[in-house]
Amino acid sequence: MTRSFQPAPETPFEHPTWSVNATIYQINTRHFTPEGTIRAAMAHLPRLAELGVGILWLMPVHEIGEVNRKGRLGSPYAVRDYYSVSSELGTVEDLKAFVAAAHDLGLKVILDWVANHTAWDNVLVEQHPEWYARDWKGDFRPTPWWDWDDIIDLDYSHAALREWMTEAMAWWVREVDVDGYRCDVAGMVPTDFWETVRAVLDEIKPIFLLAEWEARDLHHRAFDMTYAWSWNDALHHIAHGKADLEALRVYYAWDAKAYQRDSIRMLFVSNHDKNAWEGTEYEQFGDALQAAIVLSVASKGMPLIHNGQEAGMDKRLSFFDKDEIVWQDHPMGSFYRRLVALRRDTTALWSGKHGAPMLPVPTTADDRVLAFVRQDDASRVFVAVNLSAEPVEVAFREALAPGTYRHALADGAGTGTDAEVTIVEGEPVTLPAWGYLLLLR
């Protein structure tokens, strides 16, 4: 037998060119405007383009099931009809108009897709009951061990289900011109299904797939980006004194060695089921919030902005009933605009193989300060973040960091200036509590 010892390519597909320097923005259409419709959300597209984000992720737009519904409006992840748009949000024509308007502004749109399960009254229950998983009694069942009693699981051992679901996803790309999908609980669906989906959709046009999961193998032939839950968890624990900096270094070590060079991890401080400002003690970042956001932009990966963060939203949005974002001018909006522009225009900060790796810089305060450099032929970024609640005097102990830079943000690290700054090996600088240096040259 002839064997080949040539290494296989890490991924047989290329990320869409428009994704490599993008920031992703999540829209919960139900709460995004007082009207809660797709047409009303269109009015925000110029503002989002000005914010600088590149990818708009719409939470599920499909009709929601009535049977065993949670709350008054139900969960958008309990899908009744994969070929529908919920009347609460609008029509398929409204969505086509939204996508076209976004494209005119240089924005891409991905839909949230729920392949693992459906509502109890999904049209497939009547059409193809054999496609559903069963419990020990032979009845339809929700996903085991979770409190998701408003949904029932599909069974991907059926080739016909796989073909039907793939065609449904292709329909939205062909007919509505969406640019990809965020795939809910992607790891609960067989990976080889997603690999087929990727191949089929890429034949239509370049698409972007985000997996709500954290697994290296999903990057091989299916997904551009996966969630970095462990990055988020590590920062939460550090912000509340429940872990030291080693927890975050563990994440970066795994990402650098175990994941593909071209993988993209989604870095987030807030999501539709978490809020960066308040909630339980575990969920809030408190005074560490700006430092965490800086790391989400400067680290290898892609930052997420959850709708309302740029307006300083200080609450968790209701999941099953109508809630509302209070849109207002807020310092967080300017903060995000500058960070998103920095990422977009600085090649070293781009995603996957298109950006530079993170090179750790040893410090005299490694228990509190995370420091690294990202550098390519066009740019060099130096980052130092004090992940502690006390000011720290710190020096950098290798020749990697020294040099003359400018502050990448006008108010970075409380400097109030974008003047030049010189980092000298062994010469200490003071970082305030949860302060940072974000330097560029």
CSV table of C-alpha atoms in Angstrom, one decimal:
chain,number,residue,atom,x,y,z
A,1,MET,CA,0.0,0.0,0.0
A,2,THR,CA,1.3,3.4,-1.0
A,3,ARG,CA,1.1,5.9,1.9
A,4,SER,CA,1.3,9.7,1.7
A,5,PHE,CA,3.0,11.5,4.5
A,6,GLN,CA,2.4,14.9,3.1
A,7,PRO,CA,0.5,17.1,5.6
A,8,ALA,CA,-3.1,17.7,4.7
A,9,PRO,CA,-4.3,21.3,4.4
A,10,GLU,CA,-5.6,22.6,7.7
A,11,THR,CA,-8.7,23.9,5.9
A,12,PRO,CA,-9.7,23.3,2.2
A,13,PHE,CA,-11.6,26.7,2.0
A,14,GLU,CA,-10.6,30.3,2.3
A,15,HIS,CA,-12.4,32.8,4.6
A,16,PRO,CA,-14.3,35.3,2.6
A,17,THR,CA,-12.0,38.3,2.0
A,18,TRP,CA,-14.6,40.6,3.6
A,19,SER,CA,-14.4,38.7,6.9
A,20,VAL,CA,-10.7,38.8,7.8
A,21,ASN,CA,-10.7,42.4,9.2
A,22,ALA,CA,-14.4,42.5,10.2
A,23,THR,CA,-16.1,43.0,13.6
A,24,ILE,CA,-19.3,41.1,14.1
A,25,TYR,CA,-22.4,42.7,15.4
A,26,GLN,CA,-25.4,40.8,16.9
A,27,ILE,CA,-29.0,42.1,16.3
A,28,ASN,CA,-31.9,40.9,18.4
A,29,THR,CA,-34.5,42.3,16.0
A,30,ARG,CA,-37.3,41.9,18.6
A,31,HIS,CA,-35.6,44.3,20.9
A,32,PHE,CA,-33.6,46.4,18.5
A,33,THR,CA,-36.3,49.0,17.9
A,34,PRO,CA,-39.6,50.0,19.5
A,35,GLU,CA,-41.4,48.4,16.5
A,36,GLY,CA,-39.3,45.2,16.7
A,37,THR,CA,-39.3,44.7,13.0
A,38,ILE,CA,-36.8,44.1,10.2
A,39,ARG,CA,-38.0,47.3,8.4
A,40,ALA,CA,-37.5,49.4,11.5
A,41,ALA,CA,-34.0,47.9,12.0
A,42,MET,CA,-33.1,49.1,8.5
A,43,ALA,CA,-33.0,52.6,9.7
A,44,HIS,CA,-30.0,51.7,11.9
A,45,LEU,CA,-27.9,50.4,9.0
A,46,PRO,CA,-26.1,53.7,8.3
A,47,ARG,CA,-25.3,54.0,12.0
A,48,LEU,CA,-23.8,50.5,12.1
A,49,ALA,CA,-21.8,51.2,8.9
A,50,GLU,CA,-20.4,54.3,10.7
A,51,LEU,CA,-19.6,52.2,13.8
A,52,GLY,CA,-17.4,50.3,11.4
A,53,VAL,CA,-18.7,46.7,11.9
A,54,GLY,CA,-18.6,44.4,8.9
A,55,ILE,CA,-20.9,41.4,9.7
A,56,LEU,CA,-24.4,41.7,11.0
A,57,TRP,CA,-25.7,38.6,12.7
A,58,LEU,CA,-29.5,38.5,13.0
A,59,MET,CA,-30.9,36.3,15.7
A,60,PRO,CA,-33.4,33.7,14.3
A,61,VAL,CA,-36.0,35.4,12.1
A,62,HIS,CA,-38.2,32.4,11.6
A,63,GLU,CA,-41.8,31.9,12.8
A,64,ILE,CA,-41.8,30.7,16.4
A,65,GLY,CA,-43.7,27.7,17.7
A,66,GLU,CA,-46.9,28.0,19.7
A,67,VAL,CA,-46.9,24.7,21.5
A,68,ASN,CA,-45.1,24.7,24.8
A,69,ARG,CA,-44.0,28.3,24.1
A,70,LYS,CA,-42.0,30.1,26.8
A,71,GLY,CA,-43.1,33.5,27.8
A,72,ARG,CA,-45.6,35.6,25.7
A,73,LEU,CA,-43.5,35.8,22.6
A,74,GLY,CA,-41.5,32.6,22.9
A,75,SER,CA,-37.9,31.7,22.1
A,76,PRO,CA,-36.7,32.5,18.6
A,77,TYR,CA,-34.7,29.3,18.8
A,78,ALA,CA,-38.0,27.3,18.7
A,79,VAL,CA,-38.5,27.3,14.9
A,80,ARG,CA,-41.9,26.5,13.4
A,81,ASP,CA,-41.0,26.9,9.8
A,82,TYR,CA,-37.5,27.2,8.3
A,83,TYR,CA,-38.8,28.8,5.1
A,84,SER,CA,-40.7,31.6,7.0
A,85,VAL,CA,-40.0,35.0,8.5
A,86,SER,CA,-41.9,35.6,11.8
A,87,SER,CA,-44.9,37.9,11.3
A,88,GLU,CA,-43.7,39.6,14.5
A,89,LEU,CA,-40.6,40.8,12.5
A,90,GLY,CA,-42.0,41.2,9.0
A,91,THR,CA,-41.8,39.3,5.7
A,92,VAL,CA,-39.3,37.5,3.5
A,93,GLU,CA,-39.5,40.6,1.3
A,94,ASP,CA,-38.6,42.8,4.2
A,95,LEU,CA,-35.5,40.6,4.9
A,96,LYS,CA,-34.5,40.8,1.2
A,97,ALA,CA,-34.7,44.6,1.5
A,98,PHE,CA,-32.6,44.6,4.7
A,99,VAL,CA,-29.9,42.4,3.1
A,100,ALA,CA,-29.8,44.5,0.0
A,101,ALA,CA,-29.6,47.8,1.9
A,102,ALA,CA,-26.8,46.3,4.1
A,103,HIS,CA,-24.9,45.2,1.0
A,104,ASP,CA,-25.1,48.7,-0.4
A,105,LEU,CA,-23.4,50.0,2.7
A,106,GLY,CA,-20.6,47.4,2.6
A,107,LEU,CA,-22.1,45.3,5.4
A,108,LYS,CA,-22.7,41.5,5.3
A,109,VAL,CA,-25.6,39.7,6.9
A,110,ILE,CA,-25.6,36.2,8.5
A,111,LEU,CA,-28.7,34.5,9.8
A,112,ASP,CA,-29.0,32.4,13.0
A,113,TRP,CA,-29.8,28.8,12.1
A,114,VAL,CA,-31.2,26.2,14.5
A,115,ALA,CA,-30.5,22.8,13.1
A,116,ASN,CA,-30.4,20.7,16.3
A,117,HIS,CA,-34.1,21.0,17.2
A,118,THR,CA,-37.4,22.5,16.2
A,119,ALA,CA,-40.6,23.8,17.9
A,120,TRP,CA,-43.1,21.0,18.8
A,121,ASP,CA,-45.4,22.3,16.1
A,122,ASN,CA,-42.8,22.7,13.3
A,123,VAL,CA,-44.2,21.7,9.9
A,124,LEU,CA,-41.8,18.8,9.8
A,125,VAL,CA,-43.5,17.1,12.7
A,126,GLU,CA,-46.5,16.4,10.5
A,127,GLN,CA,-44.5,15.9,7.2
A,128,HIS,CA,-41.6,13.8,8.5
A,129,PRO,CA,-42.1,12.6,12.1
A,130,GLU,CA,-39.5,9.9,11.4
A,131,TRP,CA,-36.8,12.6,11.4
A,132,TYR,CA,-37.2,13.3,15.1
A,133,ALA,CA,-35.3,11.8,18.1
A,134,ARG,CA,-37.4,9.8,20.6
A,135,ASP,CA,-37.2,9.1,24.3
A,136,TRP,CA,-37.4,5.6,25.9
A,137,LYS,CA,-41.2,5.6,25.5
A,138,GLY,CA,-41.0,6.4,21.8
A,139,ASP,CA,-42.2,10.1,22.3
A,140,PHE,CA,-40.6,13.2,20.9
A,141,ARG,CA,-38.0,14.6,23.3
A,142,PRO,CA,-36.3,17.9,24.0
A,143,THR,CA,-32.5,18.0,24.2
A,144,PRO,CA,-31.6,15.8,27.2
A,145,TRP,CA,-30.6,17.4,30.5
A,146,TRP,CA,-31.4,20.9,29.5
A,147,ASP,CA,-34.6,22.9,30.4
A,148,TRP,CA,-35.4,23.4,26.7
A,149,ASP,CA,-38.9,22.0,27.0
A,150,ASP,CA,-40.2,24.3,24.2
A,151,ILE,CA,-38.3,22.3,21.5
A,152,ILE,CA,-37.8,18.7,20.3
A,153,ASP,CA,-34.6,17.2,18.9
A,154,LEU,CA,-34.0,16.2,15.3
A,155,ASP,CA,-32.2,12.9,14.4
A,156,TYR,CA,-29.3,13.3,12.0
A,157,SER,CA,-29.0,9.6,11.3
A,158,HIS,CA,-31.5,10.2,8.5
A,159,ALA,CA,-29.9,11.2,5.1
A,160,ALA,CA,-33.2,12.7,3.9
A,161,LEU,CA,-33.2,15.1,6.9
A,162,ARG,CA,-29.6,16.2,6.1
A,163,GLU,CA,-30.5,16.8,2.5
A,164,TRP,CA,-33.7,18.7,3.4
A,165,MET,CA,-31.9,20.9,6.0
A,166,THR,CA,-29.0,21.7,3.6
A,167,GLU,CA,-31.4,22.7,0.9
A,168,ALA,CA,-33.2,25.0,3.3
A,169,MET,CA,-30.0,26.7,4.2
A,170,ALA,CA,-29.0,27.0,0.6
A,171,TRP,CA,-32.4,28.6,-0.3
A,172,TRP,CA,-31.8,31.6,2.0
A,173,VAL,CA,-28.4,32.2,0.4
A,174,ARG,CA,-29.8,31.9,-3.2
A,175,GLU,CA,-33.1,33.7,-2.7
A,176,VAL,CA,-32.4,36.3,0.0
A,177,ASP,CA,-28.6,36.7,-0.7
A,178,VAL,CA,-27.6,36.2,3.0
A,179,ASP,CA,-23.9,35.8,3.5
A,180,GLY,CA,-23.8,32.8,5.9
A,181,TYR,CA,-25.0,31.6,9.2
A,182,ARG,CA,-24.4,31.5,12.9
A,183,CYS,CA,-25.2,27.9,13.7
A,184,ASP,CA,-26.9,27.4,17.1
A,185,VAL,CA,-25.4,24.6,19.4
A,186,ALA,CA,-23.4,23.4,16.4
A,187,GLY,CA,-21.6,20.7,18.3
A,188,MET,CA,-24.9,18.9,19.0
A,189,VAL,CA,-25.2,18.3,15.2
A,190,PRO,CA,-22.8,15.9,13.5
A,191,THR,CA,-19.7,17.6,12.1
A,192,ASP,CA,-19.9,15.8,8.8
A,193,PHE,CA,-23.3,17.4,8.2
A,194,TRP,CA,-21.8,20.9,8.6
A,195,GLU,CA,-18.9,19.9,6.3
A,196,THR,CA,-21.5,19.0,3.6
A,197,VAL,CA,-23.3,22.3,4.2
A,198,ARG,CA,-20.1,24.2,3.8
A,199,ALA,CA,-19.3,22.6,0.4
A,200,VAL,CA,-22.9,23.2,-0.9
A,201,LEU,CA,-23.1,26.8,0.2
A,202,ASP,CA,-19.6,27.7,-1.1
A,203,GLU,CA,-20.8,26.6,-4.6
A,204,ILE,CA,-23.4,29.4,-4.4
A,205,LYS,CA,-21.1,32.2,-3.2
A,206,PRO,CA,-18.4,32.8,-0.6
A,207,ILE,CA,-20.1,32.4,2.8
A,208,PHE,CA,-19.1,32.8,6.5
A,209,LEU,CA,-20.1,30.2,9.1
A,210,LEU,CA,-19.9,30.8,12.8
A,211,ALA,CA,-20.4,27.8,15.2
A,212,GLU,CA,-21.9,28.3,18.6
A,213,TRP,CA,-19.4,25.8,19.9
A,214,GLU,CA,-15.8,25.6,21.0
A,215,ALA,CA,-14.0,22.7,19.2
A,216,ARG,CA,-11.0,22.7,16.9
A,217,ASP,CA,-12.3,20.0,14.5
A,218,LEU,CA,-15.2,22.3,13.5
A,219,HIS,CA,-12.6,24.5,11.7
A,220,HIS,CA,-11.3,21.7,9.5
A,221,ARG,CA,-13.9,21.7,6.7
A,222,ALA,CA,-16.9,23.6,8.0
A,223,PHE,CA,-16.6,26.7,10.1
A,224,ASP,CA,-14.7,30.0,9.8
A,225,MET,CA,-15.3,30.9,13.4
A,226,THR,CA,-16.1,29.2,16.7
A,227,TYR,CA,-17.0,30.7,20.1
A,228,ALA,CA,-14.2,31.4,22.6
A,229,TRP,CA,-16.3,30.6,25.7
A,230,SER,CA,-13.1,29.7,27.7
A,231,TRP,CA,-11.7,33.2,26.9
A,232,ASN,CA,-14.8,34.8,28.2
A,233,ASP,CA,-15.0,32.6,31.3
A,234,ALA,CA,-11.3,33.2,32.2
A,235,LEU,CA,-11.8,37.0,32.0
A,236,HIS,CA,-14.9,36.8,34.1
A,237,HIS,CA,-13.1,34.9,36.8
A,238,ILE,CA,-10.2,37.2,36.8
A,239,ALA,CA,-12.5,40.3,37.0
A,240,HIS,CA,-14.0,38.9,40.2
A,241,GLY,CA,-10.8,37.6,41.8
A,242,LYS,CA,-11.7,34.0,41.3
A,243,ALA,CA,-8.7,33.3,39.1
A,244,ASP,CA,-5.4,34.8,38.3
A,245,LEU,CA,-3.8,35.6,35.0
A,246,GLU,CA,-2.8,32.0,34.4
A,247,ALA,CA,-6.4,31.2,33.4
A,248,LEU,CA,-6.2,33.5,30.4
A,249,ARG,CA,-2.7,32.3,29.5
A,250,VAL,CA,-4.1,28.8,29.3
A,251,TYR,CA,-6.7,30.0,26.7
A,252,TYR,CA,-4.0,31.7,24.6
A,253,ALA,CA,-1.7,28.6,24.8
A,254,TRP,CA,-4.4,26.3,23.6
A,255,ASP,CA,-5.5,28.7,20.8
A,256,ALA,CA,-1.9,29.1,19.6
A,257,LYS,CA,-1.0,25.4,19.6
A,258,ALA,CA,-4.1,23.3,19.4
A,259,TYR,CA,-6.1,25.3,17.0
A,260,GLN,CA,-5.4,25.9,13.3
A,261,ARG,CA,-3.3,28.9,12.4
A,262,ASP,CA,-6.2,30.1,10.2
A,263,SER,CA,-9.0,29.5,12.7
A,264,ILE,CA,-11.0,32.4,14.0
A,265,ARG,CA,-12.3,32.6,17.5
A,266,MET,CA,-15.2,34.9,18.5
A,267,LEU,CA,-14.1,37.0,21.5
A,268,PHE,CA,-17.0,38.6,23.4
A,269,VAL,CA,-17.8,40.4,26.6
A,270,SER,CA,-21.6,40.3,26.1
A,271,ASN,CA,-24.0,38.0,24.2
A,272,HIS,CA,-27.8,37.6,24.0
A,273,ASP,CA,-27.6,35.4,27.2
A,274,LYS,CA,-25.0,37.4,29.0
A,275,ASN,CA,-24.6,41.1,29.7
A,276,ALA,CA,-21.2,42.9,30.2
A,277,TRP,CA,-22.5,45.5,32.7
A,278,GLU,CA,-24.8,43.8,35.1
A,279,GLY,CA,-26.5,40.6,36.1
A,280,THR,CA,-25.2,38.0,38.4
A,281,GLU,CA,-21.7,38.6,39.9
A,282,TYR,CA,-20.3,36.0,37.5
A,283,GLU,CA,-21.7,37.7,34.5
A,284,GLN,CA,-20.5,41.3,35.0
A,285,PHE,CA,-17.1,42.6,34.2
A,286,GLY,CA,-17.4,45.8,36.3
A,287,ASP,CA,-14.3,47.9,36.3
A,288,ALA,CA,-12.5,45.4,34.1
A,289,LEU,CA,-14.9,46.0,31.1
A,290,GLN,CA,-12.8,48.3,29.0
A,291,ALA,CA,-9.7,46.1,29.5
A,292,ALA,CA,-11.7,43.1,28.4
A,293,ILE,CA,-13.0,44.9,25.3
A,294,VAL,CA,-9.5,46.0,24.4
A,295,LEU,CA,-8.3,42.4,24.6
A,296,SER,CA,-11.3,41.2,22.5
A,297,VAL,CA,-10.1,43.5,19.7
A,298,ALA,CA,-6.3,43.2,20.0
A,299,SER,CA,-6.1,39.4,20.6
A,300,LYS,CA,-6.1,36.9,17.8
A,301,GLY,CA,-9.8,36.3,16.8
A,302,MET,CA,-12.8,38.5,16.0
A,303,PRO,CA,-14.6,40.8,18.4
A,304,LEU,CA,-18.4,40.7,18.9
A,305,ILE,CA,-20.5,43.7,19.7
A,306,HIS,CA,-23.9,42.8,21.1
A,307,ASN,CA,-26.6,45.3,20.2
A,308,GLY,CA,-26.8,48.0,22.8
A,309,GLN,CA,-23.3,47.8,24.1
A,310,GLU,CA,-22.3,50.9,22.1
A,311,ALA,CA,-25.1,52.7,23.8
A,312,GLY,CA,-24.0,51.7,27.3
A,313,MET,CA,-26.9,49.3,27.8
A,314,ASP,CA,-27.0,48.5,31.5
A,315,LYS,CA,-29.4,45.6,31.6
A,316,ARG,CA,-29.9,42.1,30.3
A,317,LEU,CA,-32.6,41.9,27.6
A,318,SER,CA,-35.6,39.6,28.2
A,319,PHE,CA,-35.4,36.5,26.1
A,320,PHE,CA,-39.0,35.4,25.8
A,321,ASP,CA,-40.9,38.7,26.0
A,322,LYS,CA,-40.6,42.2,24.4
A,323,ASP,CA,-37.8,44.4,25.9
A,324,GLU,CA,-36.2,47.5,24.5
A,325,ILE,CA,-32.8,48.9,24.0
A,326,VAL,CA,-32.5,52.6,24.9
A,327,TRP,CA,-30.4,54.1,22.2
A,328,GLN,CA,-28.3,57.1,23.3
A,329,ASP,CA,-25.0,58.7,22.7
A,330,HIS,CA,-22.6,57.1,25.1
A,331,PRO,CA,-18.8,57.1,25.6
A,332,MET,CA,-18.8,53.4,24.8
A,333,GLY,CA,-19.9,54.2,21.3
A,334,SER,CA,-16.8,56.3,20.6
A,335,PHE,CA,-14.7,53.8,22.3
A,336,TYR,CA,-15.9,51.0,20.0
A,337,ARG,CA,-15.7,53.1,16.9
A,338,ARG,CA,-12.0,53.8,17.5
A,339,LEU,CA,-11.2,50.2,18.3
A,340,VAL,CA,-13.1,48.8,15.4
A,341,ALA,CA,-11.3,51.2,13.0
A,342,LEU,CA,-8.0,50.2,14.5
A,343,ARG,CA,-8.7,46.5,13.8
A,344,ARG,CA,-10.0,47.2,10.3
A,345,ASP,CA,-7.0,49.2,9.3
A,346,THR,CA,-4.2,47.4,11.1
A,347,THR,CA,-3.2,44.2,9.3
A,348,ALA,CA,-1.4,42.7,12.3
A,349,LEU,CA,-4.8,42.6,14.1
A,350,TRP,CA,-6.7,40.7,11.3
A,351,SER,CA,-8.1,37.3,11.8
A,352,GLY,CA,-6.6,33.8,11.1
A,353,LYS,CA,-3.6,33.6,8.9
A,354,HIS,CA,-4.2,37.1,7.6
A,355,GLY,CA,-3.2,38.6,11.0
A,356,ALA,CA,0.0,38.3,13.0
A,357,PRO,CA,0.4,35.8,15.9
A,358,MET,CA,0.4,37.0,19.5
A,359,LEU,CA,4.0,37.0,20.8
A,360,PRO,CA,4.1,37.0,24.7
A,361,VAL,CA,6.3,39.6,26.4
A,362,PRO,CA,7.6,38.7,29.8
A,363,THR,CA,7.1,41.4,32.5
A,364,THR,CA,8.1,42.1,36.0
A,365,ALA,CA,4.5,41.6,37.0
A,366,ASP,CA,3.4,38.5,35.2
A,367,ASP,CA,0.9,37.6,37.9
A,368,ARG,CA,-1.1,40.8,37.0
A,369,VAL,CA,0.0,42.1,33.6
A,370,LEU,CA,-0.6,40.4,30.2
A,371,ALA,CA,1.7,41.8,27.5
A,372,PHE,CA,2.2,40.8,23.9
A,373,VAL,CA,3.2,42.0,20.5
A,374,ARG,CA,1.5,41.4,17.1
A,375,GLN,CA,3.7,42.4,14.2
A,376,ASP,CA,3.8,42.0,10.4
A,377,ASP,CA,5.5,43.8,7.6
A,378,ALA,CA,3.0,46.6,7.7
A,379,SER,CA,2.3,47.2,11.4
A,380,ARG,CA,3.3,46.5,14.9
A,381,VAL,CA,1.0,46.5,18.0
A,382,PHE,CA,2.1,46.4,21.6
A,383,VAL,CA,-0.5,45.6,24.2
A,384,ALA,CA,-0.1,45.5,28.0
A,385,VAL,CA,-3.1,45.1,30.3
A,386,ASN,CA,-3.2,45.3,34.0
A,387,LEU,CA,-5.8,42.6,34.9
A,388,SER,CA,-6.0,43.5,38.6
A,389,ALA,CA,-7.8,46.0,40.8
A,390,GLU,CA,-4.7,47.8,42.0
A,391,PRO,CA,-2.2,50.0,40.1
A,392,VAL,CA,1.0,48.2,39.1
A,393,GLU,CA,4.5,49.4,38.2
A,394,VAL,CA,5.7,47.1,35.5
A,395,ALA,CA,8.8,46.7,33.2
A,396,PHE,CA,9.1,44.6,30.1
A,397,ARG,CA,12.0,42.1,30.2
A,398,GLU,CA,12.7,41.3,26.5
A,399,ALA,CA,13.8,43.2,23.5
A,400,LEU,CA,10.5,42.3,21.7
A,401,ALA,CA,8.6,45.2,23.2
A,402,PRO,CA,11.0,48.2,23.3
A,403,GLY,CA,10.5,51.0,20.7
A,404,THR,CA,8.7,54.2,20.0
A,405,TYR,CA,5.0,54.0,19.4
A,406,ARG,CA,1.9,56.2,19.5
A,407,HIS,CA,-1.2,55.5,21.6
A,408,ALA,CA,-3.7,53.8,19.4
A,409,LEU,CA,-6.6,55.4,21.3
A,410,ALA,CA,-6.7,59.0,22.3
A,411,ASP,CA,-7.7,58.1,25.9
A,412,GLY,CA,-5.9,54.7,26.1
A,413,ALA,CA,-4.6,53.9,29.6
A,414,GLY,CA,-5.9,57.3,30.8
A,415,THR,CA,-3.2,59.2,28.9
A,416,GLY,CA,-5.5,61.6,27.2
A,417,THR,CA,-3.1,61.9,24.3
A,418,ASP,CA,-2.0,60.2,21.1
A,419,ALA,CA,1.6,61.5,21.4
A,420,GLU,CA,4.6,59.2,20.9
A,421,VAL,CA,5.6,57.0,23.8
A,422,THR,CA,8.9,55.0,24.1
A,423,ILE,CA,9.1,51.6,25.8
A,424,VAL,CA,12.5,50.9,27.2
A,425,GLU,CA,13.5,47.4,28.2
A,426,GLY,CA,13.7,47.2,32.0
A,427,GLU,CA,12.3,50.7,32.5
A,428,PRO,CA,9.0,50.6,34.5
A,429,VAL,CA,5.7,52.2,33.6
A,430,THR,CA,2.7,52.5,35.8
A,431,LEU,CA,-0.6,51.0,34.7
A,432,PRO,CA,-3.8,52.0,36.7
A,433,ALA,CA,-6.2,49.4,38.0
A,434,TRP,CA,-7.6,47.5,35.0
A,435,GLY,CA,-5.5,49.9,32.8
A,436,TYR,CA,-3.9,49.2,29.5
A,437,LEU,CA,-1.4,50.3,26.9
A,438,LEU,CA,-2.5,49.9,23.3
A,439,LEU,CA,0.4,51.1,21.2
A,440,LEU,CA,0.9,51.2,17.5
A,441,ARG,CA,3.7,51.8,15.1
